[in-house]
Coordinates of C-alpha atoms in Angstrom, one line a residue:
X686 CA 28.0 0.4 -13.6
X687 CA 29.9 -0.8 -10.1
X688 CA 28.9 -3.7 -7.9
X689 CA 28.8 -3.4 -4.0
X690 CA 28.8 -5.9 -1.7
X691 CA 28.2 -6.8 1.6
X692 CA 28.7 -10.6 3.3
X693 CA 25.7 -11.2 6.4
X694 CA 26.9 -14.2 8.6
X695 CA 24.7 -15.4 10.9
X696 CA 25.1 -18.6 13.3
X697 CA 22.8 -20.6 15.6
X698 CA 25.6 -21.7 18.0
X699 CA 24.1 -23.9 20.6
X700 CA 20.6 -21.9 20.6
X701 CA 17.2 -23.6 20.0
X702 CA 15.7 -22.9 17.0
X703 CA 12.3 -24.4 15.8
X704 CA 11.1 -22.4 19.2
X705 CA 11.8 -19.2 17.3
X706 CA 13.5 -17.6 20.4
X707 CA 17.2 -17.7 18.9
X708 CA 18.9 -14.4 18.5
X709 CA 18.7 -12.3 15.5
X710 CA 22.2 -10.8 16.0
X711 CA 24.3 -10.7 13.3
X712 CA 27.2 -9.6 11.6
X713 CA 27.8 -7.4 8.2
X714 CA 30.9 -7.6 6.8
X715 CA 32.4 -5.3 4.0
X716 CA 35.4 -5.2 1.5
X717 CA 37.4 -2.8 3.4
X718 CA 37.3 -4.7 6.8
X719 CA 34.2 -3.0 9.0
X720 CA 32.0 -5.3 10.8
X721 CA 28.9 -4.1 12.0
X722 CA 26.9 -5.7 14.0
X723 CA 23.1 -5.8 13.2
X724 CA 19.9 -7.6 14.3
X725 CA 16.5 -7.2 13.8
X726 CA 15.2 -4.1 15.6
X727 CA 13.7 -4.7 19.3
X728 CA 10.3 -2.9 18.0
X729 CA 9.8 -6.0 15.3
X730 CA 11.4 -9.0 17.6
X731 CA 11.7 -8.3 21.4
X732 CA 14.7 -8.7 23.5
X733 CA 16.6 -11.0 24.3
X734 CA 16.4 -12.3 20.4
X735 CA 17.3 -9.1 19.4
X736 CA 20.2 -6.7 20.7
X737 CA 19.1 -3.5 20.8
X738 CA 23.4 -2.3 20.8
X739 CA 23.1 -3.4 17.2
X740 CA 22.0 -1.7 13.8
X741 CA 19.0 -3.1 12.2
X742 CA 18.1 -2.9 8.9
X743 CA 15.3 0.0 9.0
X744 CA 17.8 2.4 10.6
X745 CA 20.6 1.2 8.3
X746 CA 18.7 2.7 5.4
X747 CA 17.9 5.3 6.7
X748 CA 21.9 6.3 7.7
X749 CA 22.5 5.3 3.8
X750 CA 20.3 7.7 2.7
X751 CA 21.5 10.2 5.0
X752 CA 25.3 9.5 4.5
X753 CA 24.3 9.4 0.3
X754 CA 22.9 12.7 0.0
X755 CA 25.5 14.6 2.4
X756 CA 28.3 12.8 0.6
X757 CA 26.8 14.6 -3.0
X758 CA 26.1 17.7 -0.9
X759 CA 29.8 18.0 0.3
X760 CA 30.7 17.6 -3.0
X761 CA 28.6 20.2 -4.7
X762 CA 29.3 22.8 -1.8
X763 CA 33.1 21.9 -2.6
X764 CA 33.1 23.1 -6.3
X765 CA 30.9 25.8 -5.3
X766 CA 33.3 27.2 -3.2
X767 CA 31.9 26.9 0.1
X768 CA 34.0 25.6 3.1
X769 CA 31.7 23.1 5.1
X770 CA 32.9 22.8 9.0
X771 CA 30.5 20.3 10.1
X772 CA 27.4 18.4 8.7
X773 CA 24.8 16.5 10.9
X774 CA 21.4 15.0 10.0
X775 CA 19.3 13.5 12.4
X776 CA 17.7 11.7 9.9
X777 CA 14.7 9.4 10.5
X778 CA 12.3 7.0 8.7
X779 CA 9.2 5.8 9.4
X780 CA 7.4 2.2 8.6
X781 CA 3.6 2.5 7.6
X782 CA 1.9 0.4 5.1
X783 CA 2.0 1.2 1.7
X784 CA -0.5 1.5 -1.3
X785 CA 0.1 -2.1 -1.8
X786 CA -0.6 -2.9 2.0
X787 CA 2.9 -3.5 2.9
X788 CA 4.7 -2.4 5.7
X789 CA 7.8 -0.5 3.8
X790 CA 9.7 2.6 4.6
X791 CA 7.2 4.8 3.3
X792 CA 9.2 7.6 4.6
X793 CA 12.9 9.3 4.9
X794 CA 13.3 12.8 6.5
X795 CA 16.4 14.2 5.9
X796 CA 17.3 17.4 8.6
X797 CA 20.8 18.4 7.9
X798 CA 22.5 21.1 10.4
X799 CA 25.5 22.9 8.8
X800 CA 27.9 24.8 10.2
X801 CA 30.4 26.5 7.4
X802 CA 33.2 28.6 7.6
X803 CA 33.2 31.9 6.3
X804 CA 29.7 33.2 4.5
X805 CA 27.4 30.2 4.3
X806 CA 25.3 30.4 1.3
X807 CA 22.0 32.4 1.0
X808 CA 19.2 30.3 1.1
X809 CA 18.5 30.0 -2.5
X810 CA 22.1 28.4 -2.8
X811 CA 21.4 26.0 -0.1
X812 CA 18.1 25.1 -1.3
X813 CA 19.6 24.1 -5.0
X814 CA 22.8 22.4 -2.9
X815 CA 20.2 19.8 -1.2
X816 CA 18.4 19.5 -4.3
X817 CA 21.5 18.3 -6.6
X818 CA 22.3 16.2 -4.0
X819 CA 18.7 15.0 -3.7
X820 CA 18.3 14.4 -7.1
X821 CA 22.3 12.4 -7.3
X822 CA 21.7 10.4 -4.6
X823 CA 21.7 6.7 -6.0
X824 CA 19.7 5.2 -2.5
X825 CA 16.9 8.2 -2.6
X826 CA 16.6 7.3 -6.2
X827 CA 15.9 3.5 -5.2
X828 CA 13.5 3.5 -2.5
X829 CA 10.0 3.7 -2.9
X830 CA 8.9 5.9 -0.3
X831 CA 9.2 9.7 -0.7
X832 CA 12.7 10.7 1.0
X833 CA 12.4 14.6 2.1
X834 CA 15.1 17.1 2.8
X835 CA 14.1 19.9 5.4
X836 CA 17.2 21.6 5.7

């Protein structure tokens, strides 16, 4: 077992705030030293409270995901003696309501492009490739919704 954290500072400076127009940017901090800035997305709090330059949550999970599963995938293409050039995902997740009636993130699509060097694998290789890394993955393994890989 390994603990992770993250510190989220936020601060009202001289804004108003019982008129619920202050802004939603933010920062997260991590052990290493990156800061990233976040706020709530424009779609759920328009602008100016929220800065659309920023990461929000939503897309932040969906980037985890995505970063998760390559991360196993490099891995497993490594010891399978593949070389790996370049790895891309234009990953995306949608928000819906759930069984329960909640909004969530009822969805992850995963759509990784890779480039190798050399013989890439057949496509029976590939397939079982995305679905080690699919089935490692710690975040796809703790979200609710169904996370998809269409490689």
């Amino acid at each position: 077992m390994s603990e992770h954290t993250a510190t989220v500072e936020w601060s009202r400076g001289d804004q108003p705030f019982s008129d619920n127009r202050y802004s939603r940017a933010h920062d997260w901090r991590f052990d290493g030293g990156a800061v990233v800035r976040g706020s709530s997305a424009p779609s759920s709090v328009p602008e100016p409270m929220s800065d659309p330059a920023a990461v929000d949550p939503e897309e932040a999970l969906v980037a985890a995901v995505s970063s998760c599963h390559m991360l196993f995938f490099l891995a497993y293409a490594a010891r399978a003696g593949l070389v790996v050039d370049r790895y891309s995902d234009a990953a995306s997740g949608t928000l819906a309501k759930d069984e329960r009636g909640k909004v969530s993130m009822t969805e992850i699509v995963l759509r990784p492009r890779i480039d190798w060097i050399g013989d890439g694998p057949s496509a029976e290789v590939l397939a079982e490739l995305h679905h080690r890394a699919h089935e490692s993955c710690y975040l796809a393994n703790s979200v609710r919704g169904e996370v998809r890989v269409e490689a």
